[in-house]
């Protein structure tokens, strides 16, 4: 997927649980467990498809990024729903 937003749209469209989901940490570009990641929304940094859910392995890095790039919130995976994705 080009970004987390498109991945989440796909996951919601499938209406099933996925055992393993991975995303890339924004700074380290390493594969991390999507269900353990922290996501920044509303930042002034965009993904390939515009506004994006920007993933981080640590809450500290996500919070620092949010402050540095005018983000609105840090979310956990289970806080991301179709409404959040549609708002991006």
XYZ file of N, CA and C in Angstrom:
264
model
N 0.839 -1.182 0.000
C 0.000 0.000 0.000
C 0.879 1.238 0.000
N 0.413 2.312 -0.619
C 1.165 3.568 -0.639
C 1.289 4.184 0.746
N 0.302 3.981 1.570
C 0.312 4.568 2.906
C -0.611 3.797 3.834
N -0.544 4.137 5.103
C -1.356 3.463 6.113
C -2.843 3.712 5.862
N -3.180 4.895 5.414
C -4.586 5.229 5.166
C -5.210 4.244 4.170
N -4.513 3.978 3.058
C -5.039 3.041 2.062
C -5.086 1.616 2.609
N -4.111 1.253 3.414
C -4.117 -0.064 4.031
C -5.337 -0.220 4.938
N -5.619 0.814 5.734
C -6.766 0.752 6.637
C -8.080 0.691 5.861
N -8.180 1.414 4.764
C -9.392 1.326 3.929
C -9.604 -0.109 3.456
N -8.525 -0.753 3.042
C -8.606 -2.147 2.599
C -9.036 -3.047 3.755
N -8.418 -2.889 4.904
C -8.756 -3.718 6.067
C -10.235 -3.571 6.410
N -10.736 -2.342 6.429
C -12.154 -2.122 6.750
C -13.062 -2.731 5.686
N -12.650 -2.679 4.427
C -13.482 -3.221 3.348
C -13.573 -4.741 3.407
N -12.580 -5.388 3.983
C -12.561 -6.852 4.040
C -13.451 -7.421 5.136
N -13.779 -6.610 6.114
C -14.670 -7.020 7.212
C -14.221 -8.327 7.871
N -12.912 -8.451 8.062
C -12.382 -9.611 8.774
C -11.158 -9.185 9.561
N -10.746 -10.034 10.467
C -9.551 -9.743 11.267
C -8.324 -10.281 10.546
N -7.267 -9.497 10.571
C -5.993 -9.923 10.004
C -5.073 -10.266 11.163
N -4.463 -11.430 11.071
C -3.605 -11.889 12.153
C -2.360 -11.012 12.288
N -1.725 -10.693 11.168
C -0.504 -9.881 11.185
C -0.634 -8.729 10.206
N -0.299 -7.535 10.698
C -0.315 -6.322 9.878
C 0.948 -5.551 10.234
N 1.645 -5.086 9.223
C 2.876 -4.342 9.456
C 2.823 -2.979 8.785
N 3.518 -2.036 9.377
C 3.709 -0.706 8.802
C 5.189 -0.366 8.946
N 5.609 0.712 8.305
C 7.007 1.154 8.415
C 7.093 2.361 9.331
N 7.970 2.265 10.323
C 8.231 3.400 11.204
C 8.702 4.585 10.354
N 8.117 5.734 10.567
C 8.402 6.909 9.730
C 9.875 7.298 9.732
N 10.514 7.301 10.885
C 11.915 7.723 10.967
C 12.895 6.610 10.610
N 12.650 5.421 11.119
C 13.625 4.338 10.958
C 13.405 3.499 9.704
N 12.214 3.624 9.108
C 11.837 2.852 7.919
C 11.911 1.347 8.150
N 11.773 0.935 9.403
C 11.772 -0.485 9.749
C 10.339 -0.984 9.868
N 10.148 -2.244 9.531
C 8.847 -2.886 9.655
C 8.517 -3.045 11.144
N 7.319 -2.605 11.516
C 6.851 -2.738 12.896
C 5.430 -3.295 12.890
N 5.040 -3.896 13.980
C 3.692 -4.428 14.136
C 2.700 -3.265 14.159
N 1.793 -3.247 13.207
C 0.834 -2.147 13.098
C -0.030 -2.004 14.347
N -0.298 -3.118 15.011
C -1.172 -3.089 16.185
C -0.468 -2.538 17.418
N 0.858 -2.423 17.358
C 1.647 -1.881 18.465
C 2.142 -0.454 18.193
N 1.923 0.042 16.988
C 2.443 1.352 16.574
C 1.596 2.498 17.125
N 2.175 3.685 17.059
C 1.511 4.942 17.424
C 1.397 5.758 16.142
N 0.229 6.344 15.890
C -0.037 7.028 14.625
C -0.349 8.496 14.858
N 0.308 9.359 14.101
C 0.034 10.793 14.170
C -0.914 11.147 13.034
N -1.960 11.915 13.376
C -2.867 12.425 12.345
C -2.837 13.949 12.377
N -3.147 14.541 11.231
C -3.261 15.993 11.137
C -1.954 16.734 10.995
N -0.858 16.037 10.733
C 0.447 16.705 10.609
C 0.580 17.418 9.272
N 1.546 18.308 9.192
C 1.792 19.032 7.939
C 2.739 18.265 7.007
N 2.959 17.007 7.290
C 3.720 16.106 6.425
C 2.704 15.183 5.766
N 2.804 15.031 4.468
C 1.829 14.241 3.722
C 2.437 12.953 3.188
N 1.589 11.966 2.984
C 1.986 10.716 2.367
C 1.745 10.789 0.873
N 1.938 9.678 0.175
C 1.760 9.653 -1.275
C 0.345 10.028 -1.720
N -0.628 9.814 -0.848
C -2.020 10.094 -1.196
C -2.606 11.241 -0.360
N -1.764 12.170 0.039
C -2.240 13.324 0.814
C -2.112 13.107 2.305
N -3.121 13.555 3.060
C -3.081 13.417 4.516
C -2.977 11.937 4.878
N -2.301 11.669 5.978
C -1.936 10.281 6.250
C -1.888 9.984 7.738
N -1.945 8.710 8.063
C -1.666 8.190 9.402
C -0.175 7.877 9.404
N 0.593 8.571 10.223
C 2.048 8.425 10.186
C 2.484 7.566 11.380
N 3.050 6.379 11.093
C 3.357 5.413 12.155
C 4.741 5.557 12.787
N 4.773 5.241 14.077
C 6.016 5.259 14.855
C 6.026 4.065 15.799
N 7.211 3.555 16.079
C 7.356 2.437 17.013
C 7.185 2.898 18.460
N 7.539 4.163 18.745
C 7.442 4.626 20.133
C 6.506 5.824 20.255
N 5.858 5.880 21.402
C 4.952 7.001 21.686
C 5.737 8.304 21.776
N 6.932 8.243 22.326
C 7.761 9.434 22.456
C 8.081 10.038 21.082
N 8.488 9.204 20.133
C 8.787 9.712 18.789
C 7.537 10.268 18.118
N 6.400 9.594 18.313
C 5.145 10.073 17.733
C 4.765 11.437 18.315
N 4.894 11.589 19.617
C 4.559 12.856 20.272
C 5.495 13.974 19.824
N 6.766 13.683 19.722
C 7.734 14.686 19.257
C 7.419 15.096 17.824
N 7.149 14.133 16.963
C 6.787 14.415 15.569
C 5.522 15.266 15.511
N 4.530 14.900 16.325
C 3.265 15.641 16.349
C 3.511 17.109 16.691
N 4.337 17.366 17.700
C 4.641 18.755 18.087
C 5.428 19.481 16.992
N 6.405 18.801 16.418
C 7.264 19.419 15.405
C 6.546 19.691 14.086
N 5.487 18.937 13.821
C 4.817 19.037 12.516
C 3.334 19.355 12.631
N 2.971 20.045 13.707
C 1.599 20.537 13.891
C 0.531 19.455 13.798
N 0.861 18.264 14.282
C -0.127 17.188 14.284
C -1.249 17.468 15.263
N -2.342 16.771 15.081
C -3.507 16.979 15.939
C -3.585 15.960 17.083
N -3.245 14.685 16.790
C -3.403 13.622 17.788
C -2.455 12.473 17.510
N -2.182 11.722 18.558
C -1.514 10.429 18.437
C -2.564 9.373 18.754
N -2.709 8.417 17.847
C -3.700 7.358 18.023
C -3.028 5.993 18.117
N -3.676 5.087 18.817
C -3.300 3.682 18.811
C -4.070 2.988 17.685
N -3.603 1.826 17.285
C -4.238 1.099 16.184
C -5.735 0.902 16.427
N -6.092 0.491 17.638
C -7.506 0.210 17.927
C -8.370 1.469 18.015
N -7.757 2.651 17.942
C -8.520 3.900 17.924
C -8.795 4.369 16.495
N -8.227 3.691 15.539
C -8.432 4.057 14.134
C -9.649 3.295 13.629
N -10.660 4.050 13.234
C -11.852 3.440 12.665
C -12.151 4.088 11.314
N -13.217 3.647 10.682
C -13.553 4.170 9.355
C -13.796 5.673 9.381
N -14.353 6.179 10.448
C -14.600 7.618 10.565
C -13.288 8.392 10.556
N -12.300 7.916 11.291
C -10.979 8.578 11.318
C -10.382 8.564 9.920
N -10.414 7.417 9.262
C -9.813 7.294 7.928
C -10.521 8.216 6.933
N -11.837 8.282 6.988
C -12.590 9.145 6.065
C -12.307 10.625 6.329
N -11.924 10.967 7.544
C -11.665 12.377 7.877
C -10.309 12.851 7.334
N -9.467 11.938 6.894
C -8.129 12.301 6.410
C -8.161 12.770 4.965
